[in-house]
JSON list of C-alpha atoms in Angstrom, two decimals:
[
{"chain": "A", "resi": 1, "resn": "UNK", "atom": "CA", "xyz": [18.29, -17.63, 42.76]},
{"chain": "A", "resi": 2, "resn": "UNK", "atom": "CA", "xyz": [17.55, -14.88, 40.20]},
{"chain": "A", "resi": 3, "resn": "UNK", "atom": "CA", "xyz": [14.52, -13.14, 39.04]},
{"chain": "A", "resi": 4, "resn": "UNK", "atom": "CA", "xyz": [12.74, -13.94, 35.78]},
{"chain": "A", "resi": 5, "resn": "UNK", "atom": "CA", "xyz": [13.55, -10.95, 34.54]},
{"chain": "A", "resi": 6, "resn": "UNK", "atom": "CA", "xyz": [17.52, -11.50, 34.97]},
{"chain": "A", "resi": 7, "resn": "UNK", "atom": "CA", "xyz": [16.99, -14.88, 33.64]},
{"chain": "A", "resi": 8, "resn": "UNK", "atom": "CA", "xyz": [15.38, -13.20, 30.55]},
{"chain": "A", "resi": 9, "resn": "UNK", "atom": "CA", "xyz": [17.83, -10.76, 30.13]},
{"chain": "A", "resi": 10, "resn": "UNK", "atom": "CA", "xyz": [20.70, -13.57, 30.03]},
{"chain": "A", "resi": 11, "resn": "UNK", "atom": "CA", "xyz": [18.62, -15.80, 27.41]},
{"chain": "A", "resi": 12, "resn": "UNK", "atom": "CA", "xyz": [18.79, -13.01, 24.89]},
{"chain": "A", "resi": 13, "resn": "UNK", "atom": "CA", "xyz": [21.85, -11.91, 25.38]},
{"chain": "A", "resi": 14, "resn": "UNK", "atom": "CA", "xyz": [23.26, -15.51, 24.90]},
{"chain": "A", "resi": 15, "resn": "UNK", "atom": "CA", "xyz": [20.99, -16.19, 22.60]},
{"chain": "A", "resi": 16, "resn": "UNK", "atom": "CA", "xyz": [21.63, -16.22, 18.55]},
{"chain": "A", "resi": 17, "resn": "UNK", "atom": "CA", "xyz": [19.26, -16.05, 15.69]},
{"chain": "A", "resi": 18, "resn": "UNK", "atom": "CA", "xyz": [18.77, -19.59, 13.50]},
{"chain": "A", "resi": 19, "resn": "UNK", "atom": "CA", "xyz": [19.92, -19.56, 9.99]},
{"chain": "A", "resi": 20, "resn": "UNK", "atom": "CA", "xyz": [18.25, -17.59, 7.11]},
{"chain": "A", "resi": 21, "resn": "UNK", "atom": "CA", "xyz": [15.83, -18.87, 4.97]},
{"chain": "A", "resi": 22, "resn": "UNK", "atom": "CA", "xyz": [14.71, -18.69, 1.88]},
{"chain": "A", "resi": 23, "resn": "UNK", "atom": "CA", "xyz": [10.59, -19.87, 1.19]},
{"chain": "A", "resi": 24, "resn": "UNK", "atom": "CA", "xyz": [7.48, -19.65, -0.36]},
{"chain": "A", "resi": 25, "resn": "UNK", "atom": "CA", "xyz": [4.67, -17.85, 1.57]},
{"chain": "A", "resi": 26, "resn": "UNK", "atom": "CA", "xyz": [2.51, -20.60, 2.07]},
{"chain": "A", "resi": 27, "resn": "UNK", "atom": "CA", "xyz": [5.48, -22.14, 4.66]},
{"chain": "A", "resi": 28, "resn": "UNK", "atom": "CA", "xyz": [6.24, -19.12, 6.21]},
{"chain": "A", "resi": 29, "resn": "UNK", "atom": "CA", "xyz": [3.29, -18.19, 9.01]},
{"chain": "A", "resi": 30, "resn": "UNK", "atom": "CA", "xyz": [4.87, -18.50, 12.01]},
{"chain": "A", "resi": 31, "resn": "UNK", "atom": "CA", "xyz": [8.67, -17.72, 11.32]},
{"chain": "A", "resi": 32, "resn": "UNK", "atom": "CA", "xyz": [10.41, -14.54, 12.18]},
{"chain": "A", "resi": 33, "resn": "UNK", "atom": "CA", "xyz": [11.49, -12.33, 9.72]},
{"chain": "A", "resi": 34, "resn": "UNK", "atom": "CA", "xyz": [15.09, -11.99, 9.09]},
{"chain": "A", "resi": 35, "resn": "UNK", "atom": "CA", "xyz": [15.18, -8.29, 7.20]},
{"chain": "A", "resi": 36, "resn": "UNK", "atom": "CA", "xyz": [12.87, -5.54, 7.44]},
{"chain": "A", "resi": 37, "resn": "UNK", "atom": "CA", "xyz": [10.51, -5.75, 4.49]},
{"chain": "A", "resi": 38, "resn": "UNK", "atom": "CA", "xyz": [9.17, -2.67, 2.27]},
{"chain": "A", "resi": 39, "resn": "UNK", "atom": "CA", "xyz": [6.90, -2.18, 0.15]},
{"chain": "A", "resi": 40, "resn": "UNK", "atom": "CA", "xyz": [8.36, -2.78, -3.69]},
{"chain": "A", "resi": 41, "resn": "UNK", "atom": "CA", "xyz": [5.76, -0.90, -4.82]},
{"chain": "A", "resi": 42, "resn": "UNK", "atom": "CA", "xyz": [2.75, 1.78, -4.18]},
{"chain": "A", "resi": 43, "resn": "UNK", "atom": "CA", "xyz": [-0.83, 1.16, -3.91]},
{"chain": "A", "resi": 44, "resn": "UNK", "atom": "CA", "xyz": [-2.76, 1.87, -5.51]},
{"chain": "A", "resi": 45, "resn": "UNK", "atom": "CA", "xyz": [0.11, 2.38, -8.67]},
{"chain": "A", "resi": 46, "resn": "UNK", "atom": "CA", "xyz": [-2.00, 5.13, -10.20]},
{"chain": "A", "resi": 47, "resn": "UNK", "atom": "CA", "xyz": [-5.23, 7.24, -9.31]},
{"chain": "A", "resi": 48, "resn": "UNK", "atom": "CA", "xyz": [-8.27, 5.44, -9.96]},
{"chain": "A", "resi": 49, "resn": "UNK", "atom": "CA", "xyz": [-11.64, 5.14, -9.61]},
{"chain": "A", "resi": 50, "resn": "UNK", "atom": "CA", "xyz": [-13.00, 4.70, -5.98]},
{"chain": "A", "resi": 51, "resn": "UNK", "atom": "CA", "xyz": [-16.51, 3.04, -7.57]},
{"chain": "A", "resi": 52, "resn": "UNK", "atom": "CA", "xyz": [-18.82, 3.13, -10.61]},
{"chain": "A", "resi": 53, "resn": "UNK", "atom": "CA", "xyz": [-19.48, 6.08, -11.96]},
{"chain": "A", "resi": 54, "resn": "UNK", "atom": "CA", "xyz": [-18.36, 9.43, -14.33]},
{"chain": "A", "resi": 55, "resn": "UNK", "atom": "CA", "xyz": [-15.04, 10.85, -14.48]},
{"chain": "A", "resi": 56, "resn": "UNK", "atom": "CA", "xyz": [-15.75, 14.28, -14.80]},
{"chain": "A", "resi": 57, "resn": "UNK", "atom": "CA", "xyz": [-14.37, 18.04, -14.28]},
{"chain": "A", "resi": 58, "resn": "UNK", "atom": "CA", "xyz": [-15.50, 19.17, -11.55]},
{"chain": "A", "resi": 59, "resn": "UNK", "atom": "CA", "xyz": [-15.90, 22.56, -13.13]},
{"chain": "A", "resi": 60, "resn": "UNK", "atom": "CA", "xyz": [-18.21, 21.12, -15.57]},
{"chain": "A", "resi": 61, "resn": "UNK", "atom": "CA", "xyz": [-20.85, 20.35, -12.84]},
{"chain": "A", "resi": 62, "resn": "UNK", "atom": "CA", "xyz": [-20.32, 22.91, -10.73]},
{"chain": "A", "resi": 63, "resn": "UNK", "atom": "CA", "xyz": [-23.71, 24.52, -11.33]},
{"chain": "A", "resi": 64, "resn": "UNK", "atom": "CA", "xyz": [-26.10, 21.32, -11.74]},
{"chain": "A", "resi": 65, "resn": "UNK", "atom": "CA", "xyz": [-28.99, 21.38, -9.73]},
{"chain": "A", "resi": 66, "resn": "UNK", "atom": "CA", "xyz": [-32.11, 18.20, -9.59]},
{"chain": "A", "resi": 67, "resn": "UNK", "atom": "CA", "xyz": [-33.89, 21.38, -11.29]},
{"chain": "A", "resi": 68, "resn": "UNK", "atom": "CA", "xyz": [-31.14, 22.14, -14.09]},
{"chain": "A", "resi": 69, "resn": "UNK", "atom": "CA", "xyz": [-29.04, 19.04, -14.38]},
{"chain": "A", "resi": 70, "resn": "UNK", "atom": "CA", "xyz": [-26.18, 20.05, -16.44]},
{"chain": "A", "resi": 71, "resn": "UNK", "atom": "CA", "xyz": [-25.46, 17.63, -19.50]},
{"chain": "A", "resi": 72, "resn": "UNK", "atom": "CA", "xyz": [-22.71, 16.36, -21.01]},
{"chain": "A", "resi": 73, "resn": "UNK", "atom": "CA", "xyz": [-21.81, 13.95, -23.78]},
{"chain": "A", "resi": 74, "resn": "UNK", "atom": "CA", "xyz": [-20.48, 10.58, -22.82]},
{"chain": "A", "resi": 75, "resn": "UNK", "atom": "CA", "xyz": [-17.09, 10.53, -24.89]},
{"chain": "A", "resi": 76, "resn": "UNK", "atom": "CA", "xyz": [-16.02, 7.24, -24.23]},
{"chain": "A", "resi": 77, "resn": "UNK", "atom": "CA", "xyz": [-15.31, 3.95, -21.83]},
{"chain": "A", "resi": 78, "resn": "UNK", "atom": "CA", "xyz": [-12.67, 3.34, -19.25]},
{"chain": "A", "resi": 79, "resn": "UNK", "atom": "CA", "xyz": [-12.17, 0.14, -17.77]},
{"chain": "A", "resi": 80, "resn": "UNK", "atom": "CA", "xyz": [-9.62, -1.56, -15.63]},
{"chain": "A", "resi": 81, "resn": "UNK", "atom": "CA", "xyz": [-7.25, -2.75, -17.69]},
{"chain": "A", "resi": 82, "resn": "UNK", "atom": "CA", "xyz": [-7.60, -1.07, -20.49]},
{"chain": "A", "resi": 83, "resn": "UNK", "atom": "CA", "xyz": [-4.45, -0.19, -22.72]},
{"chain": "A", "resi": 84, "resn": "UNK", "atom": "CA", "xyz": [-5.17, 3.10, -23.38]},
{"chain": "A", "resi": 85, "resn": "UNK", "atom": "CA", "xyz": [-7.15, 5.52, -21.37]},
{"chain": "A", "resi": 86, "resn": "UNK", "atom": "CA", "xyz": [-8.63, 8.35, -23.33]},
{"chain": "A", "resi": 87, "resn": "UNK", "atom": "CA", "xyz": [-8.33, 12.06, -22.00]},
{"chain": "A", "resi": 88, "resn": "UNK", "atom": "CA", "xyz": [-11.50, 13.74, -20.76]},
{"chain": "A", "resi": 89, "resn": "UNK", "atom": "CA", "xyz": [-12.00, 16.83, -23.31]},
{"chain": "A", "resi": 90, "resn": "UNK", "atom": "CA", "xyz": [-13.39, 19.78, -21.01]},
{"chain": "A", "resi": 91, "resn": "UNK", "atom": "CA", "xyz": [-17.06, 19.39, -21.30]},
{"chain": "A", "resi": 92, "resn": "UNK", "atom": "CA", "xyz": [-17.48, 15.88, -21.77]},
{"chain": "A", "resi": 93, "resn": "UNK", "atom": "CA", "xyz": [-17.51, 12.70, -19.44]},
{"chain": "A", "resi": 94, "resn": "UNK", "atom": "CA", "xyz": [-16.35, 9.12, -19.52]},
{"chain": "A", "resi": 95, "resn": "UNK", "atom": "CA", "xyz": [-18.16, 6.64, -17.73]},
{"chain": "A", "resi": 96, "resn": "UNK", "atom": "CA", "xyz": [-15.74, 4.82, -15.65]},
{"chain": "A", "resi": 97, "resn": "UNK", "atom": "CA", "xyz": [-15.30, 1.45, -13.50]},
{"chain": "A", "resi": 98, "resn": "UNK", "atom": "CA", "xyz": [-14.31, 0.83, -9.93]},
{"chain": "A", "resi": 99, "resn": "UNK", "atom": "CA", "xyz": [-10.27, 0.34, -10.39]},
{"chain": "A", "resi": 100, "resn": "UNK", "atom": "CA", "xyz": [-10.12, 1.80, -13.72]},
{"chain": "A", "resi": 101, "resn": "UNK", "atom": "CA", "xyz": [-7.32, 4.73, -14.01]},
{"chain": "A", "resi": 102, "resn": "UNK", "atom": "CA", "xyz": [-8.33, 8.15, -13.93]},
{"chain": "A", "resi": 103, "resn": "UNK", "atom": "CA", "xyz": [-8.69, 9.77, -17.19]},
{"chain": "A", "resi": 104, "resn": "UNK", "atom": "CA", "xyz": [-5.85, 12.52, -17.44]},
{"chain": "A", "resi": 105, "resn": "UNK", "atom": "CA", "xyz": [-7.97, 15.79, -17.55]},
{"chain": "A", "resi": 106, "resn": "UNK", "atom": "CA", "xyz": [-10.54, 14.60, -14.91]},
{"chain": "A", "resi": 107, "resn": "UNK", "atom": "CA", "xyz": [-10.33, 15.28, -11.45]},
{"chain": "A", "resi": 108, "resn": "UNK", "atom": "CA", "xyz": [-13.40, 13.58, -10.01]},
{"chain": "A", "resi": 109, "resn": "UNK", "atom": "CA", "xyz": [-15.97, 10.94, -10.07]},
{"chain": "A", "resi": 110, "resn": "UNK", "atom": "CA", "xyz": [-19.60, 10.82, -9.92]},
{"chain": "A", "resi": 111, "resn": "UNK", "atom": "CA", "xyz": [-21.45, 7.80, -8.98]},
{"chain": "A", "resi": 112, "resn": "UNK", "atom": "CA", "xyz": [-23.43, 5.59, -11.49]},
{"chain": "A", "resi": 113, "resn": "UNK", "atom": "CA", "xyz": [-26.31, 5.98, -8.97]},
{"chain": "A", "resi": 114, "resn": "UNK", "atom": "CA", "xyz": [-25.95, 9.99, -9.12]},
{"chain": "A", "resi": 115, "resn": "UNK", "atom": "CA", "xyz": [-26.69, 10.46, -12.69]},
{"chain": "A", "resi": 116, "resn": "UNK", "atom": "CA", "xyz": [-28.79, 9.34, -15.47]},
{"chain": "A", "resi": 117, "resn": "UNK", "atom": "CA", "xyz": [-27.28, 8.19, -19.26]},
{"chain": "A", "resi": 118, "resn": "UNK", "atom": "CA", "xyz": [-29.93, 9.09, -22.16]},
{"chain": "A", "resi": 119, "resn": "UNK", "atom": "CA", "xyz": [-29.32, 9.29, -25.47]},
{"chain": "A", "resi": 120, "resn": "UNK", "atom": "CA", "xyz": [-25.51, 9.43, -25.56]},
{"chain": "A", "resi": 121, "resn": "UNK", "atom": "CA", "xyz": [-25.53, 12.08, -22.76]},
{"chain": "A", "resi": 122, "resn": "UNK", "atom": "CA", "xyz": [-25.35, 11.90, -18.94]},
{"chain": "A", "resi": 123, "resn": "UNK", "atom": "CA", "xyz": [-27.32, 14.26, -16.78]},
{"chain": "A", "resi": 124, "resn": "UNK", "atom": "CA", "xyz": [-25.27, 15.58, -13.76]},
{"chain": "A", "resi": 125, "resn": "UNK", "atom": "CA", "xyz": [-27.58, 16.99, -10.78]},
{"chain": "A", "resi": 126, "resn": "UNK", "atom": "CA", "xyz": [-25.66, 18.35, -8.07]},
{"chain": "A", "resi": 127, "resn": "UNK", "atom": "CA", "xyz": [-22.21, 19.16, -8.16]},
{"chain": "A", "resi": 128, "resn": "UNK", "atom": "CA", "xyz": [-19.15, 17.37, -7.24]},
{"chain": "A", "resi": 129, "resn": "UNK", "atom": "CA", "xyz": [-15.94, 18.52, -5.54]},
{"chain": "A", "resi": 130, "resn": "UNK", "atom": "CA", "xyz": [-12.30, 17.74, -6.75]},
{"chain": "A", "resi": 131, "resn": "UNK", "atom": "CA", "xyz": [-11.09, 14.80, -6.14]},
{"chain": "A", "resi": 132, "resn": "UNK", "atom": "CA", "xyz": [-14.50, 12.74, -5.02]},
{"chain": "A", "resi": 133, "resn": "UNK", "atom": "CA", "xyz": [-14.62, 9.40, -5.21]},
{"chain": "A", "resi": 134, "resn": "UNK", "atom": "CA", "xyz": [-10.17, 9.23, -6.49]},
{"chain": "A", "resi": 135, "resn": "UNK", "atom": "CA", "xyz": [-8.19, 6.91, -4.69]},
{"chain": "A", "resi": 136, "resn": "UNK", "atom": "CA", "xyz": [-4.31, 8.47, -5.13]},
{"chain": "A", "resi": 137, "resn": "UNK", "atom": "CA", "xyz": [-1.80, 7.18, -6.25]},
{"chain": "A", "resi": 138, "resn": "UNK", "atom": "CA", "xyz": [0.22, 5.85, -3.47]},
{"chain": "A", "resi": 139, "resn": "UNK", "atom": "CA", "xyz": [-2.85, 6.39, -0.74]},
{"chain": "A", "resi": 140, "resn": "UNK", "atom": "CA", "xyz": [-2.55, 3.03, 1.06]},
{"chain": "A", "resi": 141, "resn": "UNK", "atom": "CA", "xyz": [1.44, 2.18, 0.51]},
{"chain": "A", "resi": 142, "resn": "UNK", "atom": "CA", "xyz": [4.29, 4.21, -1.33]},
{"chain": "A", "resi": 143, "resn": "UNK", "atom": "CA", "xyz": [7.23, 2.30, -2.61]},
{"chain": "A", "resi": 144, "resn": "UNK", "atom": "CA", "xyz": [9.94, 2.14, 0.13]},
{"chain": "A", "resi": 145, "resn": "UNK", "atom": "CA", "xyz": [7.58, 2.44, 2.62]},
{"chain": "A", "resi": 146, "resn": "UNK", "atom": "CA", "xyz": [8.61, 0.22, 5.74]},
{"chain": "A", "resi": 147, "resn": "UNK", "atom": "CA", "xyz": [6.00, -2.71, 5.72]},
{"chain": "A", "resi": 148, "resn": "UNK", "atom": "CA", "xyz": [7.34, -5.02, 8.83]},
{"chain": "A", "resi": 149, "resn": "UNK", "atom": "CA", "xyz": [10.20, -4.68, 10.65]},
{"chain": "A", "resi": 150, "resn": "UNK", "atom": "CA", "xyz": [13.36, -7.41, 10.91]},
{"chain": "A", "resi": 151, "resn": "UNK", "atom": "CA", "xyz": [12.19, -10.07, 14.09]},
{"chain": "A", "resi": 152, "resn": "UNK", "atom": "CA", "xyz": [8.83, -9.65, 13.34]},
{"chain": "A", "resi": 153, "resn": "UNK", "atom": "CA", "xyz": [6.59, -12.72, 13.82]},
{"chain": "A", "resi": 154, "resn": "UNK", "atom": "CA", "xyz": [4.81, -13.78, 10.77]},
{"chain": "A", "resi": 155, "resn": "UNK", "atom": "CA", "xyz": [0.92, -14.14, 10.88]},
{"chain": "A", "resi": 156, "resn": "UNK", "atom": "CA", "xyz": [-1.56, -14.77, 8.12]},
{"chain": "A", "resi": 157, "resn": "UNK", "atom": "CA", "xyz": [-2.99, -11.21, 8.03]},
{"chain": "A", "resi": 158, "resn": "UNK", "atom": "CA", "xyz": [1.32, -10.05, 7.76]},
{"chain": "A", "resi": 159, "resn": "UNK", "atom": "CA", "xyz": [1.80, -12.82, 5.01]},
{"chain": "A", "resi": 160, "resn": "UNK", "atom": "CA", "xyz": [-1.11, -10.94, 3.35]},
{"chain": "A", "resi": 161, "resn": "UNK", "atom": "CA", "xyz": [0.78, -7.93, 3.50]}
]
């Protein structure tokens, strides 16, 4: 008699994969993958807005208070999508949607809820550091980035991946 673990060890060394295959998604939760897989791409592809809000310079609100909100002139729209994003001119702000990509020139975002709009103008009243409310480019995957690994058992929440 031998122990389950010798009889384990025997299995897989006798053993030998099935043949490759080649399918769509929606067959393939609970097959094994054959390769490693990586990512073909990175998330999110550009920096973008996080939520809402103002892409701003964080320069240009560095001094805004509730008692002296600092002002700027709302230069334009950015949404996701959009075909061409404008650059934020140093002193101005361009209101901005969750997703949408960061204006070149900006380097943060202030939520909707965390200014007022009036008049062509949005008042700022506390100050924002670099890089709030950004999601980088490449924050939740980079390209080449090693996803699953070859023998890996594919679940729904993998086959998301």
């Amino acid at each position: 008699m031998i122990t389950v673990a010798e009889a384990r060890a025997r299995i897989l060394r006798d053993a030998a994969p099935g043949p490759v295959e080649t399918m769509s998604l929606l067959r393939a939760r609970g097959k094994v993958l054959a390769e490693p897989l990586t990512a073909p791409l990175s998330l999110p592809p550009f920096d973008n807005a996080a939520m809402d809000g103002y892409a701003v310079r964080a320069a240009d609100v560095a001094i805004a208070t509730p008692e002296r909100p600092v002002r700027l002139p709302l230069s334009s729209e950015v949404t996701p999508g959009l075909a061409h994003i404008p650059a934020l001119t140093p002193g101005f702000t361009i209101r901005i949607m969750t997703g949408a990509p960061l204006p070149s020139g900006a380097d943060a975002v202030v939520r909707l809820e965390d200014a007022t709009e009036e008049g062509g103008e949005v008042g700022f009243f506390q100050p924002v550091p670099a890089g709030e409310n950004i999601r980088r480019a490449g924050e939740d995957l980079r390209a080449g980035d090693r996803l699953l690994e070859a023998g890996t058992l594919l679940t729904p929440p993998r086959i998301a991946l």
